[in-house]
């Protein structure tokens, strides 16, 4: 049976899109904007190529549109919810930590060094260390048994909670550093003025600290949410086959499944 031919309209649209991207970026370079050219080389061009592949695959297998939407929608909800939980926990843990570091006086540099110390170790090594902590015979279960909290070991590994703990542990420094940068620039006299005017601690936090540190909080949330959404190593090792993120989904489609109509749009969704 002969393979179906690509409709000319789809091919023309893909070619026009690619040409528009290339011409637009060349124009920016001629105007002397090297940063834009760097962004095009690293993001726009690969995204355009994936979009072309996305269009051509859907043109060749039209029925895969419904199959793709039906399969990817529940998965995307799980991915987004888990990433949002990771971001929220990192914010709840990272903001007090960054505040403590910024107000620690002569211990500031030491605490900041401890905050970035996990970056000195490979993410793979840190994930394996987390597996050692969370397994049935690991340190956490041993400590809980010694304290008399449990009689039988808790099954924590290969669960959603283990994946969430691993993601928070790996992403927490990315939340601490931007918030610390904003808190370090905060003028203490503003807090003193708010206190003199009768503002309670929670009021000073809500009306003075949070508005002035909002850029750092936003940067930290983006630095945590986006990499977490495409995380591959942590869900694969701590979740086993039970928890799958976008990166694991794409890897499975490119590896064992070899599902071209599904893996191409899935890769485009990741980008």
XYZ file of C-alpha atoms in Angstrom:
271
model
C 0.000 0.000 0.000
C 1.445 3.346 -1.054
C 2.078 5.965 1.590
C -0.274 8.967 1.487
C 1.185 12.107 -0.017
C 1.500 15.328 1.938
C -1.083 17.964 0.982
C 0.528 20.857 -0.829
C -1.133 23.375 1.472
C 0.567 21.890 4.536
C 3.962 21.874 2.826
C 3.507 25.473 1.671
C 2.513 26.551 5.178
C 5.527 24.842 6.754
C 7.891 26.373 4.188
C 6.390 29.841 4.661
C 6.680 29.579 8.444
C 10.324 28.537 8.290
C 11.126 31.271 5.770
C 9.413 33.900 7.930
C 11.429 32.871 10.987
C 14.712 32.880 9.075
C 14.050 36.213 7.336
C 12.934 37.874 10.550
C 16.008 36.784 12.455
C 18.361 37.711 9.598
C 16.806 41.175 9.621
C 17.438 41.476 13.358
C 21.063 40.475 12.875
C 21.532 43.063 10.103
C 20.224 45.693 12.510
C 22.991 44.702 14.920
C 21.180 42.567 17.499
C 23.476 39.598 18.250
C 21.456 38.548 21.304
C 18.413 37.992 19.118
C 20.501 35.901 16.728
C 21.709 33.799 19.655
C 18.120 33.251 20.735
C 17.190 32.251 17.192
C 20.039 29.769 16.953
C 19.171 28.140 20.271
C 15.389 28.367 20.452
C 13.476 29.775 17.489
C 15.032 27.614 14.759
C 14.662 24.295 16.660
C 11.111 25.276 17.558
C 10.332 26.013 13.905
C 11.789 22.664 12.830
C 9.709 20.843 15.407
C 6.636 22.750 14.261
C 7.297 21.693 10.660
C 7.653 18.078 11.788
C 4.479 18.461 13.840
C 2.535 19.693 10.793
C 3.890 17.074 8.399
C 3.142 14.201 10.751
C -0.412 15.389 11.303
C -0.799 15.823 7.538
C 0.303 12.246 6.923
C -1.708 10.672 9.753
C -4.808 12.884 10.247
C -6.434 10.441 12.678
C -3.539 10.852 15.131
C -4.821 14.327 16.091
C -7.664 12.884 18.161
C -5.429 10.132 19.516
C -2.760 12.616 20.529
C -5.176 14.992 22.259
C -6.871 12.122 24.079
C -3.559 10.716 25.342
C -1.650 13.888 26.108
C -4.353 15.864 27.957
C -4.519 13.691 31.132
C -0.726 13.407 31.174
C -0.277 17.169 30.858
C -2.604 17.716 33.807
C -0.464 15.405 35.953
C 2.741 17.088 34.745
C 1.456 20.582 35.466
C -0.011 19.719 38.886
C 3.208 18.021 40.025
C 5.300 20.944 38.765
C 3.019 23.454 40.507
C 3.265 21.509 43.770
C 7.042 21.459 43.457
C 7.109 25.209 42.831
C 4.790 25.916 45.774
C 6.834 23.781 48.185
C 10.079 25.335 46.981
C 8.584 28.794 47.565
C 7.369 27.881 51.062
C 10.798 26.503 51.964
C 12.934 28.858 49.926
C 11.565 32.223 51.052
C 12.206 31.715 54.798
C 15.604 30.237 53.982
C 16.547 33.194 51.790
C 15.270 35.596 54.460
C 17.362 33.870 57.131
C 20.464 33.988 54.931
C 20.005 37.678 54.104
C 19.638 38.541 57.831
C 22.396 36.252 59.154
C 25.125 38.906 59.359
C 28.633 37.481 59.312
C 27.310 33.976 58.638
C 25.717 35.105 55.372
C 28.457 33.894 53.039
C 28.754 30.552 54.825
C 25.011 29.891 54.626
C 24.920 30.996 51.005
C 27.745 28.584 50.269
C 25.770 25.766 51.914
C 22.726 26.691 49.816
C 24.624 26.291 46.544
C 26.686 23.318 47.736
C 24.331 20.736 46.088
C 25.345 22.166 42.693
C 28.806 20.691 43.268
C 27.311 17.200 42.978
C 25.776 15.644 39.911
C 21.979 15.536 39.835
C 22.195 11.808 39.164
C 24.287 11.248 42.302
C 21.865 13.328 44.387
C 18.941 11.306 43.065
C 20.618 8.030 43.972
C 21.340 9.442 47.434
C 17.635 10.240 47.784
C 16.829 6.655 46.809
C 19.111 5.415 49.601
C 17.300 7.661 52.088
C 13.764 6.672 51.039
C 14.061 2.916 50.482
C 12.504 0.460 52.915
C 15.839 -0.118 54.692
C 16.949 3.485 54.307
C 17.865 6.139 56.809
C 14.369 7.650 57.085
C 12.676 4.358 57.956
C 15.500 3.423 60.322
C 15.163 6.741 62.156
C 11.372 6.429 62.432
C 11.722 2.903 63.808
C 14.290 3.976 66.367
C 11.995 6.784 67.547
C 9.120 4.313 67.861
C 6.915 6.091 65.329
C 6.450 3.024 63.101
C 6.770 -0.739 63.496
C 6.934 -1.695 59.824
C 8.891 0.254 57.188
C 6.984 2.762 55.104
C 6.994 2.223 51.352
C 8.129 5.641 50.174
C 10.211 4.825 47.117
C 8.574 4.640 43.662
C 5.657 6.846 44.686
C 4.447 10.311 43.773
C 5.666 11.563 47.146
C 9.195 10.336 46.452
C 9.198 12.081 43.077
C 7.913 15.282 44.668
C 10.586 15.122 47.384
C 13.314 14.562 44.792
C 12.100 17.422 42.619
C 11.911 19.816 45.579
C 15.378 18.810 46.765
C 16.880 19.377 43.335
C 15.070 22.636 42.561
C 15.203 24.361 45.961
C 18.496 26.256 45.336
C 16.985 27.747 42.169
C 14.283 29.301 44.348
C 16.570 30.441 47.162
C 19.116 32.339 45.072
C 16.789 34.779 43.193
C 14.799 35.516 46.337
C 18.003 36.070 48.305
C 19.201 38.494 45.629
C 16.009 40.538 46.030
C 16.055 40.425 49.826
C 19.678 41.524 49.938
C 18.747 44.733 48.118
C 15.850 45.439 50.465
C 16.410 48.619 52.474
C 16.028 47.783 56.218
C 14.895 51.341 56.902
C 11.629 50.585 55.088
C 10.835 47.832 57.569
C 11.773 50.098 60.463
C 9.510 52.834 59.123
C 6.620 50.370 58.772
C 7.183 49.196 62.348
C 7.238 52.771 63.654
C 3.966 53.443 61.853
C 2.384 50.519 63.699
C 2.444 47.793 61.085
C 2.428 44.281 62.528
C 4.968 41.674 61.301
C 2.532 40.024 58.887
C 1.488 43.430 57.556
C 5.138 44.395 56.988
C 5.668 41.124 55.158
C 2.584 41.495 52.959
C 2.804 45.235 52.244
C 6.556 45.888 52.183
C 8.631 42.747 51.737
C 6.561 40.774 49.221
C 5.944 43.666 46.767
C 9.640 44.595 46.748
C 10.808 40.996 46.326
C 8.170 40.057 43.730
C 10.713 40.010 40.825
C 12.912 37.532 42.695
C 9.913 35.369 43.589
C 8.729 35.367 39.970
C 12.208 34.488 38.702
C 12.519 31.675 41.238
C 9.121 30.242 40.310
C 10.035 30.222 36.627
C 13.438 28.663 37.310
C 11.729 25.890 39.281
C 8.534 25.296 37.301
C 9.940 25.098 33.775
C 12.831 22.643 34.419
C 10.598 20.558 36.685
C 8.019 20.188 33.942
C 10.612 18.558 31.674
C 12.487 16.648 34.379
C 13.618 13.188 33.346
C 16.087 11.646 35.825
C 14.159 12.193 39.071
C 10.785 10.745 37.936
C 12.527 7.873 36.176
C 14.558 6.788 39.225
C 12.333 7.772 42.152
C 9.011 7.044 40.488
C 9.915 3.933 38.528
C 7.245 3.223 35.953
C 4.464 4.683 38.111
C 5.205 8.402 37.734
C 5.960 9.857 34.295
C 6.812 13.411 33.344
C 7.033 14.983 29.891
C 10.702 14.048 29.492
C 10.001 10.392 30.285
C 7.062 10.375 27.888
C 9.143 11.695 24.991
C 12.005 9.296 25.768
C 9.637 6.315 25.744
C 8.117 7.377 22.437
C 11.568 7.784 20.861
C 12.835 4.532 22.430
C 10.670 1.485 23.012
C 7.368 2.664 21.512
C 8.795 4.193 18.296
C 5.511 6.045 17.827
C 6.322 8.762 15.280
C 2.829 10.323 15.096
C 2.807 10.775 18.878
C 6.418 11.596 19.698
C 6.730 14.486 17.252
C 3.890 16.613 18.711
C 4.905 15.534 22.228
C 8.400 16.931 21.614
C 6.847 20.129 20.282
C 4.733 20.423 23.450
C 7.897 20.127 25.564
C 9.488 23.026 23.666
